[in-house]
Coordinates of C-alpha atoms in Angstrom, one line a residue:
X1 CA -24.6 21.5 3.6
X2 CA -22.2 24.7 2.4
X3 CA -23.1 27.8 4.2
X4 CA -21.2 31.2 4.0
X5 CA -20.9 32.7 7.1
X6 CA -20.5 36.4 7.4
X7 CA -21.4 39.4 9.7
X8 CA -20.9 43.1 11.1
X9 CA -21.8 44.5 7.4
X10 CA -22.4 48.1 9.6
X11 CA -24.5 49.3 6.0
X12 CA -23.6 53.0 6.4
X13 CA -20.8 53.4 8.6
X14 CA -18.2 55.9 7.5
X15 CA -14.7 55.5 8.3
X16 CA -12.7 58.6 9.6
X17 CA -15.7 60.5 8.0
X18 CA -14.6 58.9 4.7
X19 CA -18.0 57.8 3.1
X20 CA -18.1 53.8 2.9
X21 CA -21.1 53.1 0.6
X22 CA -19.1 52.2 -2.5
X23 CA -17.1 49.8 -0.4
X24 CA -20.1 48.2 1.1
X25 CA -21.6 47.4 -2.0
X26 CA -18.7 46.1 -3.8
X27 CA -18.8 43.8 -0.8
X28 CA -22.3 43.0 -1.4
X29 CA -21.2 42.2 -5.2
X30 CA -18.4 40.1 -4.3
X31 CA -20.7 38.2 -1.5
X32 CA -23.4 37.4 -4.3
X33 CA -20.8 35.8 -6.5
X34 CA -19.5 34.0 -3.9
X35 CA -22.6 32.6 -3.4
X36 CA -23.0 31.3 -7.0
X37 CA -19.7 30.6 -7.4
X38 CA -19.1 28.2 -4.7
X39 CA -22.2 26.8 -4.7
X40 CA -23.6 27.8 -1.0
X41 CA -26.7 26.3 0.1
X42 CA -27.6 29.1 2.7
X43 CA -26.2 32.6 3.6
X44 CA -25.4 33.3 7.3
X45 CA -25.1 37.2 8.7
X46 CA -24.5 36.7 12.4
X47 CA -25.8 40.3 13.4
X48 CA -24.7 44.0 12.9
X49 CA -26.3 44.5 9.5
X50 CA -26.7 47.8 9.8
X51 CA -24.2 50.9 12.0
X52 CA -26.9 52.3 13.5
X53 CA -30.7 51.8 14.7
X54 CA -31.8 54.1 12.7
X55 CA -29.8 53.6 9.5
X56 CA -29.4 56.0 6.1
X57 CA -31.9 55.7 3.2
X58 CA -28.6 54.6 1.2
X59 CA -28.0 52.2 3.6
X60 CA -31.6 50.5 3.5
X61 CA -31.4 50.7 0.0
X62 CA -28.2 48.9 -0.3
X63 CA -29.2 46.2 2.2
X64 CA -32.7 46.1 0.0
X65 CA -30.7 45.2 -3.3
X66 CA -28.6 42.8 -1.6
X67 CA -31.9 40.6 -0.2
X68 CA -33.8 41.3 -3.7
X69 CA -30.0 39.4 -4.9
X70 CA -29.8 36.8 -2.8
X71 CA -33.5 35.7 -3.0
X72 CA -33.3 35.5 -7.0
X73 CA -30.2 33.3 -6.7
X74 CA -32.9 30.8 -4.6
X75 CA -30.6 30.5 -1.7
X76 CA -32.2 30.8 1.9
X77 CA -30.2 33.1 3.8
X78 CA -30.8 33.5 7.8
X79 CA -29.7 36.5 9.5
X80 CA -30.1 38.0 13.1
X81 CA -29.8 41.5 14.7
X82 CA -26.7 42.6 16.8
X83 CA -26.4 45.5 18.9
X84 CA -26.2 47.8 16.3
X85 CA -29.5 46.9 14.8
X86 CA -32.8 47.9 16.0
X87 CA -34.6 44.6 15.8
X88 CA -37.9 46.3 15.7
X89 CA -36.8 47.8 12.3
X90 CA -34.9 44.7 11.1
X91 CA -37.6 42.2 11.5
X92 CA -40.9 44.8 9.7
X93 CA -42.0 42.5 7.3
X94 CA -40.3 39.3 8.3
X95 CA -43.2 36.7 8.0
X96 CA -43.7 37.9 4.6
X97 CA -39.7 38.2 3.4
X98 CA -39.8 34.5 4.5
X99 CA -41.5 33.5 1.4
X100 CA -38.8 34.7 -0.5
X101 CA -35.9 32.6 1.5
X102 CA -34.8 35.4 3.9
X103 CA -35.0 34.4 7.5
X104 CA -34.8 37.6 9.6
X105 CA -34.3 36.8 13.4
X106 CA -35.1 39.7 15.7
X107 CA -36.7 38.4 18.5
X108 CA -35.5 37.0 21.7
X109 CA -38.2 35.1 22.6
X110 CA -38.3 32.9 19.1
X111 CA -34.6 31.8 19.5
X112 CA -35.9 28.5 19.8
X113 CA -37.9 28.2 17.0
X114 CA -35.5 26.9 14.3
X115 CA -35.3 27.7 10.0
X116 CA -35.1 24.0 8.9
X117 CA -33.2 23.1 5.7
X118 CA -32.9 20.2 3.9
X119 CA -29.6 18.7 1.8
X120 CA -29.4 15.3 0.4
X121 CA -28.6 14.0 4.4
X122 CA -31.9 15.7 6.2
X123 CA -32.6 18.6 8.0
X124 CA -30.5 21.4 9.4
X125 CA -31.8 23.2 12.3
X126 CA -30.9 26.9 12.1
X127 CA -31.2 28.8 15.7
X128 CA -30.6 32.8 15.8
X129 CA -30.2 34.0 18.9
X130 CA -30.3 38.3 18.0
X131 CA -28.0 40.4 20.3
X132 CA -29.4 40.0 24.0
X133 CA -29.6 42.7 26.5
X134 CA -29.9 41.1 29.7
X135 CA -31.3 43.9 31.6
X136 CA -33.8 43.9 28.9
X137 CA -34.3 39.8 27.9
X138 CA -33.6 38.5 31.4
X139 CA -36.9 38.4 32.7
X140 CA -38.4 36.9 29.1
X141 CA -36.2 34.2 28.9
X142 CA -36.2 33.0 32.3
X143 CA -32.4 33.9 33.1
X144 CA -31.0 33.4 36.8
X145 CA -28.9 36.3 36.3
X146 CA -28.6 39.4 34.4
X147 CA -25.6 38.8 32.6
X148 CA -24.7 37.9 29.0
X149 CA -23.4 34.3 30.5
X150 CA -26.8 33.8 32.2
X151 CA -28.8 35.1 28.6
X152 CA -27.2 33.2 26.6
X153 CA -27.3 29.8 28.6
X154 CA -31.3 30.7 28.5
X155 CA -31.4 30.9 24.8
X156 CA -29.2 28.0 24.4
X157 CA -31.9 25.7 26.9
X158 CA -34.5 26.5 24.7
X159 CA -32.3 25.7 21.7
X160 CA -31.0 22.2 23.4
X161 CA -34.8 21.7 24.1
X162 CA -36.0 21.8 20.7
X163 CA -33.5 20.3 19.2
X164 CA -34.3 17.6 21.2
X165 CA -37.3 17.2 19.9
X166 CA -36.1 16.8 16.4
X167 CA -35.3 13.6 15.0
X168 CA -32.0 11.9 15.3
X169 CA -29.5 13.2 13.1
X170 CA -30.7 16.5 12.6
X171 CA -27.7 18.8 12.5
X172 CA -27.4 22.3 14.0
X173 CA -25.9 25.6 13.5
X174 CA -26.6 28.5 15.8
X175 CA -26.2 32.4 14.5
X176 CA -25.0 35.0 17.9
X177 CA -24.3 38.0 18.2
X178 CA -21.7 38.0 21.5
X179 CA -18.3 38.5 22.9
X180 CA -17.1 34.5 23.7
X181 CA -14.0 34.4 25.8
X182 CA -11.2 34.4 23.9
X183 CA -12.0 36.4 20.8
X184 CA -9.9 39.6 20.2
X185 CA -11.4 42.7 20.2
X186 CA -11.1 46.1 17.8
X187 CA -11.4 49.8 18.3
X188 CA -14.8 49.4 15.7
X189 CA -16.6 47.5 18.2
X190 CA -18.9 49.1 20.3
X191 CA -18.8 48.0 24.1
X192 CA -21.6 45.2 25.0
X193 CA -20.1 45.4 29.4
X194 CA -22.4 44.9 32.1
X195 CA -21.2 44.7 35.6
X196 CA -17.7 45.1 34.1
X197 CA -18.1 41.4 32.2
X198 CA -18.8 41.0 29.1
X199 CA -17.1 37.9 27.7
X200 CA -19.3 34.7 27.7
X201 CA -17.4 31.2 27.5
X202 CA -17.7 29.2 24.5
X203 CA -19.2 26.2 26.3
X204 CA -22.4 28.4 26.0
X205 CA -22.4 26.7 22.8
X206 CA -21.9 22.9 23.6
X207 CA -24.6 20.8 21.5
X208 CA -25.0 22.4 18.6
X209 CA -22.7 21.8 15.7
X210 CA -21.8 25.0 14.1
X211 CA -21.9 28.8 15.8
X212 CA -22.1 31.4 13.6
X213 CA -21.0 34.4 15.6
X214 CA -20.8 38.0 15.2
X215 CA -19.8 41.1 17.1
X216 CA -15.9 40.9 17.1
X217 CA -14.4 42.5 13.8
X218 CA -11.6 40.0 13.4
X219 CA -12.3 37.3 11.3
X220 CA -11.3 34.5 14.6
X221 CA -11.5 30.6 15.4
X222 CA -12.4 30.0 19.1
X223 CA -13.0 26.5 18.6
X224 CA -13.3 24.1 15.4
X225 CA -17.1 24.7 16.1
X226 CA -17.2 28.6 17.3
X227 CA -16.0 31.1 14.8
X228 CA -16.2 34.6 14.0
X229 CA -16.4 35.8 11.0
X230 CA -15.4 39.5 11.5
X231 CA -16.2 42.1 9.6
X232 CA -16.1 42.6 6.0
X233 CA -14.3 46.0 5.9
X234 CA -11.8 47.2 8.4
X235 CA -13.5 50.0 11.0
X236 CA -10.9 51.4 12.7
X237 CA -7.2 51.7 12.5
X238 CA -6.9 48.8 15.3
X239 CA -7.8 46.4 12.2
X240 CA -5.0 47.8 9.9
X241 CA -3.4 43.5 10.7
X242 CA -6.7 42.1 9.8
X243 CA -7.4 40.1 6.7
X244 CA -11.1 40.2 5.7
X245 CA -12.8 37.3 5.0
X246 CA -15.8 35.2 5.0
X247 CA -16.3 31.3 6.5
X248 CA -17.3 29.0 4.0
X249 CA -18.1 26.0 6.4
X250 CA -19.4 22.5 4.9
X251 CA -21.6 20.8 7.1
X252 CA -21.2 17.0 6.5
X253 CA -23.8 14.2 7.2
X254 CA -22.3 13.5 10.5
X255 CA -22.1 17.2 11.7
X256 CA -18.2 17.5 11.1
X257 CA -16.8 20.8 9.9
X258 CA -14.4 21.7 7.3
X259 CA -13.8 25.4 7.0
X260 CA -12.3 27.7 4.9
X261 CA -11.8 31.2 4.6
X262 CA -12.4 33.3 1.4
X263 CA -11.3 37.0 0.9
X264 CA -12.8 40.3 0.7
X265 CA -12.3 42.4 -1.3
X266 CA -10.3 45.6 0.1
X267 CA -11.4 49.2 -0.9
X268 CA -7.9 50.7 0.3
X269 CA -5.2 49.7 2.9
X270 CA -4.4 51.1 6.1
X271 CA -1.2 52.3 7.5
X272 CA -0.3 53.4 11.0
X273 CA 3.2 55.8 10.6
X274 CA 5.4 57.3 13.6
X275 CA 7.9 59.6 14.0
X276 CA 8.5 63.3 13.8
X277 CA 6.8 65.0 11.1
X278 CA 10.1 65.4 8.7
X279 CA 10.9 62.4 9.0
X280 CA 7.7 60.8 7.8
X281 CA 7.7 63.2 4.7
X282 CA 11.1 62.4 3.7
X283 CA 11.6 58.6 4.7
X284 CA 11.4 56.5 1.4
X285 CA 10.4 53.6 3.2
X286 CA 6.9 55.2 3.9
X287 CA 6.4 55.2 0.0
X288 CA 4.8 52.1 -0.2
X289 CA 2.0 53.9 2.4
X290 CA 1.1 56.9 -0.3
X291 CA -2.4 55.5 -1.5
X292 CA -3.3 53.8 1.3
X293 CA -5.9 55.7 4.3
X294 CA -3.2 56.8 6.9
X295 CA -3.1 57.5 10.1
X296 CA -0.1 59.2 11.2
X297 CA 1.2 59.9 15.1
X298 CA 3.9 62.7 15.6
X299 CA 6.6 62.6 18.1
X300 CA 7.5 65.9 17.5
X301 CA 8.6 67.9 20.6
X302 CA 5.8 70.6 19.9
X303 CA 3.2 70.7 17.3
X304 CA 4.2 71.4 14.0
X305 CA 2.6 73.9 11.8
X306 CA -0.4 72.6 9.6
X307 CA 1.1 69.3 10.1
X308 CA -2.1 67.5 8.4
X309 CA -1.8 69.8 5.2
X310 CA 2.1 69.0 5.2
X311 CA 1.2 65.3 5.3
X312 CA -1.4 65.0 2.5
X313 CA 0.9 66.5 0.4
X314 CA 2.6 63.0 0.6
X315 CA 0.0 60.9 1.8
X316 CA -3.2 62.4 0.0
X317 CA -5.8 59.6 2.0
X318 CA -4.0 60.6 5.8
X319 CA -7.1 60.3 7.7
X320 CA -6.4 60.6 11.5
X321 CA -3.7 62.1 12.9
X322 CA -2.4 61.7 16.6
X323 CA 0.4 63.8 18.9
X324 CA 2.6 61.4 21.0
X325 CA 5.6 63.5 21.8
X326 CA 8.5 61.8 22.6
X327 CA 8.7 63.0 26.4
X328 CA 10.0 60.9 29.4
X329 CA 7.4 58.9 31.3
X330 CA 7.7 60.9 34.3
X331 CA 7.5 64.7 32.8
X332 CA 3.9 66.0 33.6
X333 CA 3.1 67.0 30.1
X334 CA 2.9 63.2 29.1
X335 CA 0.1 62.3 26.7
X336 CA -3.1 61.6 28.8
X337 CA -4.6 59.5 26.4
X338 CA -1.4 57.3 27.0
X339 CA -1.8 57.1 30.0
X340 CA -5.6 55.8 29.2
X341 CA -4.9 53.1 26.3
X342 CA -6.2 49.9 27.4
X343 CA -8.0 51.2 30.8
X344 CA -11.4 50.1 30.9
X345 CA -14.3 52.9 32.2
X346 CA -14.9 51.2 35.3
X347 CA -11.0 51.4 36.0
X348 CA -10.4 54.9 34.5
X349 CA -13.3 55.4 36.8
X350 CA -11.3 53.7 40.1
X351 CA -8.3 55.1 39.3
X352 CA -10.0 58.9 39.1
X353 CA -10.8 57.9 43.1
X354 CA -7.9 56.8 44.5
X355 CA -6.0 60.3 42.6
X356 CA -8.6 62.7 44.2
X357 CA -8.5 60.7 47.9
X358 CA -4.7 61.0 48.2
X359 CA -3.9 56.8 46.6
X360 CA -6.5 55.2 49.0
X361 CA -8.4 52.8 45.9
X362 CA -11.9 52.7 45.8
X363 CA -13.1 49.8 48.2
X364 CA -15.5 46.6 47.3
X365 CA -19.0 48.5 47.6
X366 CA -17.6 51.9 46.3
X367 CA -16.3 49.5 42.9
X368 CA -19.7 48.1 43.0
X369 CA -21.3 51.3 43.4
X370 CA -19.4 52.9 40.2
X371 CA -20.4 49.4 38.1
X372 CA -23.7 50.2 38.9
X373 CA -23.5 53.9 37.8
X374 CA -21.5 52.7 34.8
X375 CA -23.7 49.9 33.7
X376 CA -26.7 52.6 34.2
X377 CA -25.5 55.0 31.7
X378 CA -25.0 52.6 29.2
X379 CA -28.2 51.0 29.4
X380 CA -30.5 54.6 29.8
X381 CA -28.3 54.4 26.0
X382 CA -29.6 51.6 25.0
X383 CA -33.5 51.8 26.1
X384 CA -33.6 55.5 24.5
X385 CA -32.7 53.7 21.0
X386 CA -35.2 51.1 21.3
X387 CA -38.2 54.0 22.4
X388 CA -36.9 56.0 19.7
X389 CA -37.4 53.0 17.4
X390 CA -40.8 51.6 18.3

């Protein structure tokens, strides 16, 4: 069986407040003749369809055209919901958009109730396991702990279960929306901690043949079986490395996979410049950056005058500009946000302790107490978006 495995579409996310619409469906284009042109049997989208829970008309009406597309091309395609998606929202009308070969997967409590499909070898059983909160899912699926580990083992015994009940050689493929130990994250992504651990291992996954995952923007292998598919469009300037692409991953009789990645198509490249303003309108090296979106970080001593005007002038996309000057690491006027980069909340959080109580570090319970505090916020977050969405 040839399945296309894709994800993190984000319909209606802007980038730098640079409208992404045309890009999206240009993507959506591309993915449709893909489908026909490689012959796929069934469309994966492992979660993150749309940026938001409650997403812009000309988003919905994108991600409306691209369904009406895929059904007419008679090719099933099984989706799930990620933590950007309101699954309430996602999965209105999901019985009936079944007839037509979509297979939306929105709630927790059906990941183990496959989507079978046939090839020429028998069935494939298709499992999709939608983003899980476990403050939220813990208690329905019968987890031991409230943590995405402990979720996602829960989702995975019912999925083990079933399976087990199918007959022998029916081949697998899971669809999750998670943060597996040793993917690599992006700036894009939005933060899925809880108790200051997010990353799940990929042994989670053990028993099935294929995981389809989504969540991490960078297209990623963690094993031969567990891959990412990353985002179709780059969402931040941390992805300026990453080459967008889709899986196309043929399942064979025995369950083996062959993988291969296919392109996307790119609306416009990135570039990250540095140096003092001058020197990045002058230095003929940069030329090669003049169409693509910019973002540019001075090292000037002070702040120029209307140094973004200055720098459109050359670079007419410069979308983000940032002030790093160059200043020794111990002079007091050092760039905070330096200072920051790469600090998690909860340590920003220990670190803010220890500088107000004279160096003495926040102790065991204080850390746990701030986790707590932390985890709280982010979850108060999380159940206002679902209210807002029921």
């Amino acid at each position: 069986m040839r399945m296309l495995h894709t994800s993190d579409w984000h319909l209606g996310r802007s980038f730098h407040r640079v409208g992404l619409l045309e890009a999206q469906r240009a993507f959506i284009d591309h993915l449709v003749d893909t489908v026909r042109e490689q012959r796929v049997d069934v469309v994966l989208v492992a979660g993150d369809v749309y940026d938001r829970a409650v997403p812009p008309l000309a988003a919905v009406e994108l991600f409306d055209d691209a369904l009406h597309r895929l059904a007419d091309l008679g090719v099933p395609t099984v989706m799930i919901s990620g933590n950007h998606d309101s699954p309430r929202r996602l999965g209105v009308g999901a019985g009936l958009i079944e007839r037509a070969g979509i297979h939306l997967r929105t709630a927790p409590a059906a990941c183990g109730t496959p989507v079978l499909l046939a090839d020429a070898h028998g069935d494939v059983a298709f499992y999709g396991l939608p983003y899980l909160e476990p403050a939220l899912v813990r208690e329905e699926l019968g987890a031991r702990r409230g943590s995405h580990a402990a979720v996602l083992e829960a989702a995975m015994d019912r999925v083990r279960a079933d399976l087990a009940t199918r007959p022998a050689g029916t081949r697998s493929v899971v669809l999750a929306h998670a943060f597996v130990a040793g993917g690599a994250e992006s700036d894009s992504e939005r933060d899925i901690t809880v108790g200051g651990v997010a990353a799940v291992p990929a042994a989670v996954f053990d028993g099935v043949d294929y995981t389809a995952l989504g969540h991490l923007h960078g297209s990623q292998t963690i094993t031969e079986r567990v891959r990412y598919s990353g985002s179709p469009l780059a969402y931040s300037f941390s992805e300026t490395d990453h080459r967008k692409t889709m899986w196309l991953i043929d399942l064979d009789a025995a369950g083996a996979v062959t993988a291969e990645r296919l392109d996307c198509p790119v609306p416009r490249p990135l570039a990250r410049i540095r140096g003092r303003l001058d020197d990045l309108l002058d230095d003929p090296r940069l030329e090669r950056h003049e169409q693509a979106w910019v973002e540019a970080t001075l090292t000037d001593a002070h702040r120029p005058q209307e140094p973004m005007a200055r720098l459109a002038r050359r670079f007419p996309h410069v979308v983000s500009l940032v002030f790093e000057p160059d200043r020794a690491p111990e002079d007091p006027l050092a760039s905070y946000a330096q200072r920051l980069r790469g600090r998690t909340d909860r340590q920003i959080a220990e670190d803010f302790v220890a500088h107000v109580r004279g160096g003495r570090a926040a102790d065991e319970a204080e850390a746990a107490v701030l986790t707590t505090a932390l985890d709280a916020v982010r979850l108060a977050g999380t159940e206002t978006v679902r209210e807002e969405t029921r």
